[in-house]
Coordinates of C-alpha atoms in Angstrom, one line a residue:
X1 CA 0.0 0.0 0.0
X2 CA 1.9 3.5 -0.9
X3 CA 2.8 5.5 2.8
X4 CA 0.9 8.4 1.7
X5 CA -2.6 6.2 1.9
X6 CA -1.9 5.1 5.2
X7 CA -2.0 8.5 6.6
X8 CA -4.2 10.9 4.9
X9 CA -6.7 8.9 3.5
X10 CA -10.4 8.1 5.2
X11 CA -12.7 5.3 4.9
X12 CA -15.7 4.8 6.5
X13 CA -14.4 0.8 8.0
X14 CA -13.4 -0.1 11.2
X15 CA -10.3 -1.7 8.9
X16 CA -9.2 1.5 7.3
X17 CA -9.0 -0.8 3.9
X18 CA -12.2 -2.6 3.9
X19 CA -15.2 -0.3 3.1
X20 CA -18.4 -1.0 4.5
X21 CA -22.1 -0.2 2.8
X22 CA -23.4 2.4 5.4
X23 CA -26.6 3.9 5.4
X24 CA -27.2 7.2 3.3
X25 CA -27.8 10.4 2.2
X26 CA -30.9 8.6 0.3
X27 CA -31.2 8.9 -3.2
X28 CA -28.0 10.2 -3.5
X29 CA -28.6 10.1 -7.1
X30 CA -31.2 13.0 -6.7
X31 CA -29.6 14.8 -4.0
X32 CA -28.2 18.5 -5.5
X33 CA -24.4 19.2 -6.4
X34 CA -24.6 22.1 -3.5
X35 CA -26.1 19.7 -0.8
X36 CA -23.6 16.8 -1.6
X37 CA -20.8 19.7 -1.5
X38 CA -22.2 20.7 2.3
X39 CA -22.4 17.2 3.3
X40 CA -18.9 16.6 3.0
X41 CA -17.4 17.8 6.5
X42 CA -20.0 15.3 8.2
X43 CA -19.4 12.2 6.0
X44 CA -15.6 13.1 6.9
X45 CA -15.3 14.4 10.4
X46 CA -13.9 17.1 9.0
X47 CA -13.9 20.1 6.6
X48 CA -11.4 19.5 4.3
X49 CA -9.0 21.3 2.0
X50 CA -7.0 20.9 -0.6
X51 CA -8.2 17.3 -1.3
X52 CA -9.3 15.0 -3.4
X53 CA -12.5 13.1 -2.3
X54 CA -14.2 10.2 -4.0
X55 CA -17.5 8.5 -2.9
X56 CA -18.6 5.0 -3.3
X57 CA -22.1 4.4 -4.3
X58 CA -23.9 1.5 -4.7
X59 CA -27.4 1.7 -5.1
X60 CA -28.7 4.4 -3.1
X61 CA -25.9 4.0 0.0
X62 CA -22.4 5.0 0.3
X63 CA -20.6 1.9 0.4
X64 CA -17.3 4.2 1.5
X65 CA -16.0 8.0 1.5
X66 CA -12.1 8.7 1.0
X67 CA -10.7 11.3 0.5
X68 CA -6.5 12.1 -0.2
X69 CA -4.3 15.2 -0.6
X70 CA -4.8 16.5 -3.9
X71 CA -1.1 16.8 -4.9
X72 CA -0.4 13.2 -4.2
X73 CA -3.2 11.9 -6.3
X74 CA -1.1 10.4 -9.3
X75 CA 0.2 8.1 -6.6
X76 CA -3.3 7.1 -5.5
X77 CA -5.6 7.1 -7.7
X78 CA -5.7 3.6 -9.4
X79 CA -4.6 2.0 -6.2
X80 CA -8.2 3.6 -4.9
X81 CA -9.9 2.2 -7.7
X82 CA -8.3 -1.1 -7.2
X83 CA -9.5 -1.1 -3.6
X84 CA -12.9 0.0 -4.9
X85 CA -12.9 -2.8 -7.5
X86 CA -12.1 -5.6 -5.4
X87 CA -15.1 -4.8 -3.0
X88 CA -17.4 -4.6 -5.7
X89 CA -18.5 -0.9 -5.8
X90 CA -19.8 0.3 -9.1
X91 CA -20.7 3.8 -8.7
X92 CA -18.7 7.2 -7.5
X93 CA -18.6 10.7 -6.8
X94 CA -15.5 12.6 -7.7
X95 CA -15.3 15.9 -5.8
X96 CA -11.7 18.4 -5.9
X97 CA -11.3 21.0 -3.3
X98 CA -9.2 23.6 -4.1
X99 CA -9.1 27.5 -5.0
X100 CA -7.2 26.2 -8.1
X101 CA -9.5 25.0 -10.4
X102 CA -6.6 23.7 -12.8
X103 CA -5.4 21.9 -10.6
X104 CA -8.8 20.8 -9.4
X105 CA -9.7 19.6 -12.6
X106 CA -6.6 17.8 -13.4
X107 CA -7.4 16.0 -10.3
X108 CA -10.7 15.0 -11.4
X109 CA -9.5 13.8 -14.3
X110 CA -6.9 11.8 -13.1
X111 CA -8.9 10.1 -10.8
X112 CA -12.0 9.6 -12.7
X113 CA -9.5 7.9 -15.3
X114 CA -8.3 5.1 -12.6
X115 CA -11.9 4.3 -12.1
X116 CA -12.9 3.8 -15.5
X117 CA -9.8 1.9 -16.0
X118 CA -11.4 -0.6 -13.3
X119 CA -14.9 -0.6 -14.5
X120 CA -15.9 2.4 -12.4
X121 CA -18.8 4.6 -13.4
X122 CA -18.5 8.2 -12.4
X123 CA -21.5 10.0 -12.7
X124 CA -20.9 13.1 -10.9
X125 CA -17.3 15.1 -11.3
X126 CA -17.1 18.5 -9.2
X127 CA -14.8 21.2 -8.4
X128 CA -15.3 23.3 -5.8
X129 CA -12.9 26.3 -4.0
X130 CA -13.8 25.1 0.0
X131 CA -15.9 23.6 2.5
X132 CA -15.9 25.5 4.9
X133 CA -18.3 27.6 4.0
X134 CA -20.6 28.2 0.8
X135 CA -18.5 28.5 -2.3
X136 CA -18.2 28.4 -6.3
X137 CA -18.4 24.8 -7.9
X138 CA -18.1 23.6 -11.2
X139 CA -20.0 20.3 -12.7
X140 CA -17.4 19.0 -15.0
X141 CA -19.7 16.9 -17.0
X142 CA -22.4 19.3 -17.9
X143 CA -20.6 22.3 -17.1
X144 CA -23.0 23.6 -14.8
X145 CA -22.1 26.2 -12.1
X146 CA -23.0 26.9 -8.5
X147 CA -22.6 27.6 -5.1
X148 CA -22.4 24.9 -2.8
X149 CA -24.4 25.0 1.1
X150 CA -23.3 25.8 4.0
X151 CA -22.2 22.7 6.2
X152 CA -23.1 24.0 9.5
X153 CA -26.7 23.6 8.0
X154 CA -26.7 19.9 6.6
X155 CA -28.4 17.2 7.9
X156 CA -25.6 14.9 7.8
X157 CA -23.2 17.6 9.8
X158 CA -26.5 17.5 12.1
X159 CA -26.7 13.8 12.3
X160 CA -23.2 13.6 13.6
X161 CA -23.3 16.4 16.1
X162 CA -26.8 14.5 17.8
X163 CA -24.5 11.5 18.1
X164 CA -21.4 12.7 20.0
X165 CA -19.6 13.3 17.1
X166 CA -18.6 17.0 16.4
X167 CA -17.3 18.2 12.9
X168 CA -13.3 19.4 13.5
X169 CA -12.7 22.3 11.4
X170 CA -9.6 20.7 10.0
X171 CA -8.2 17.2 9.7
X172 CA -5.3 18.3 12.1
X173 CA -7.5 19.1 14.9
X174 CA -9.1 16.4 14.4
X175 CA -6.1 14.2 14.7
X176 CA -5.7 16.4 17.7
X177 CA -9.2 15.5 19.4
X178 CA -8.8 11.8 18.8
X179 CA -5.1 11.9 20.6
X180 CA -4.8 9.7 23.5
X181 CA -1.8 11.4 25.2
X182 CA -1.3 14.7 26.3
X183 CA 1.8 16.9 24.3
X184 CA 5.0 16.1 26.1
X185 CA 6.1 19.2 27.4
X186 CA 10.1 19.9 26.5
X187 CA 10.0 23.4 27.6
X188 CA 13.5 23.9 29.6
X189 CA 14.7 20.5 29.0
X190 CA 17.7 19.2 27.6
X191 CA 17.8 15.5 26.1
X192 CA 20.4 13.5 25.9
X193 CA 19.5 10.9 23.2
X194 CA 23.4 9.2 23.4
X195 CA 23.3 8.5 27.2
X196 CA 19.6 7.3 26.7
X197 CA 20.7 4.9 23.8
X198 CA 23.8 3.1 26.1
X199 CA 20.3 2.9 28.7
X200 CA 18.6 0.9 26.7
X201 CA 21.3 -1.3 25.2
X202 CA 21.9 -1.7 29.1
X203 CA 18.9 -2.8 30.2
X204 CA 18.1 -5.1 26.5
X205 CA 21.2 -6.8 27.3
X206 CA 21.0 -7.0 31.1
X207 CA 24.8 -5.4 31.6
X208 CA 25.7 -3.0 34.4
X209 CA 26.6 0.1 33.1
X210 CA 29.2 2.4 33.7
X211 CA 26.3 5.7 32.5
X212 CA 24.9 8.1 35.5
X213 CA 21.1 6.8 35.8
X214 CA 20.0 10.5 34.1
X215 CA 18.1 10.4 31.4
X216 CA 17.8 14.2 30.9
X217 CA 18.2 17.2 33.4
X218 CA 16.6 20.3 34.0
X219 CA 18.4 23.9 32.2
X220 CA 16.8 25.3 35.2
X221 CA 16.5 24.3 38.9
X222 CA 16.8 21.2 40.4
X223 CA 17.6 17.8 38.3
X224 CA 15.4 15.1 37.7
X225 CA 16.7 11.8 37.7
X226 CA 15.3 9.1 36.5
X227 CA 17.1 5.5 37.2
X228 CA 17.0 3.4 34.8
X229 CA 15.7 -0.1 35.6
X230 CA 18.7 -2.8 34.7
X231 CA 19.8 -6.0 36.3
X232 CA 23.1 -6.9 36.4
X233 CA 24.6 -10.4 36.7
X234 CA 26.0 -11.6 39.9
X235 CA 29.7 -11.9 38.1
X236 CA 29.2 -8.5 36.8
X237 CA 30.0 -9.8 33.1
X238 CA 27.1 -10.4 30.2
X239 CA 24.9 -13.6 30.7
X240 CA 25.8 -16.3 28.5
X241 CA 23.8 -17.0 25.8

């Protein structure tokens, strides 16, 4: 699987990889270019930018939304249409977002493209300059212009916040929200990665070390020491093997 996939794209699966049919909008088919457009920050979590996005339809369900950096999408796209191929998923949606609308297009294309290769239908192909609020879209089949809704007032955005599940206003904060750890705070401390490393070759190895148990001090006030745990052997030499 190219890296890039494994860290900016989304899929509605508990896998990551294997997309699921979930329920809705209905009759996406009939559903306007501007409504899909709005609907975007809840299917994602997010409001995006700069991205490609492509949805999986089959029938009248998304069978999976994903959605990539648009300036890595020569590296994606087929490999997304592969995916899409191999779990049977006839139908999708190819949105850009981005103020460039060369670029955007380009995008589009290249995408679309991949999933024709695979036997993909794309029926809808759209450009549009952000999500974050209403803006200027293009239909690139038909041509047709527009201005796309506001996300704050979709029902899917709605649907999400009734359930727990607020919209992040970028995909960094929401990386952020879904961190499990607090930031480690490095504010007036110096590391020492070398003394560390002979720490931890210590305590693999179980060999006494000739190293101060410090891991790093303080630039300011008192040290903090913090032992590392080792056991030596009774001889005071490596344990045979």
């Amino acid at each position: 699987m190219p890296a890039a996939l494994t860290a900016s794209w989304r899929c509605h699966s508990r896998s990551g990889l294997r997309p699921r049919c979930i329920q809705g909008p209905a009759l996406l088919r009939t559903i306007t270019h501007a409504n899909l457009i709005a609907a975007i920050p809840g299917m994602l979590g997010f409001v995006p930018a700069d991205s490609i996005l492509v949805i999986g339809v089959n029938g009248d369900k998304i069978a999976m939304t994903a959605r990539h950096d648009i300036s890595g999408v020569d590296g994606m796209a087929d490999y997304l249409a592969e995916v899409m191929q191999t779990h049977s998923v006839p139908t999708a949606v190819v949105i850009a977002i981005t103020e460039d609308e060369n670029i955007g297009t380009a995008a589009v294309r290249t995408m679309s493209n991949a999933l024709m290769r695979h036997g993909i239908e794309t029926d809808r192909r759209l450009v549009v300059a952000r999500c974050d609020q209403p803006a200027p879209y293009r239909d690139l089949i038909t041509g047709d212009t527009g201005t796309s809704g506001d996300y704050r007032e979709s029902p899917v955005s709605a649907n999400r916040i009734l359930t727990g599940q607020p919209v992040a206003q970028s995909r960094e904060a929401m990386r952020e929200s879904l961190a499990t750890t607090d930031p480690i705070d490095s504010t007036n401390v110096e590391l020492q990665p070398e003394l560390a490393a002979k720490a931890i070759v210590s305590a693999i190895v179980n060999w006494p070390t000739e190293i101060p148990g410090l891991a790093f001090r303080l630039l300011e006030g008192e040290p903090t020491v913090a032992p590392f745990l080792s056991t030596s052997s009774a001889s005071g030499s490596p344990p045979a093997s």
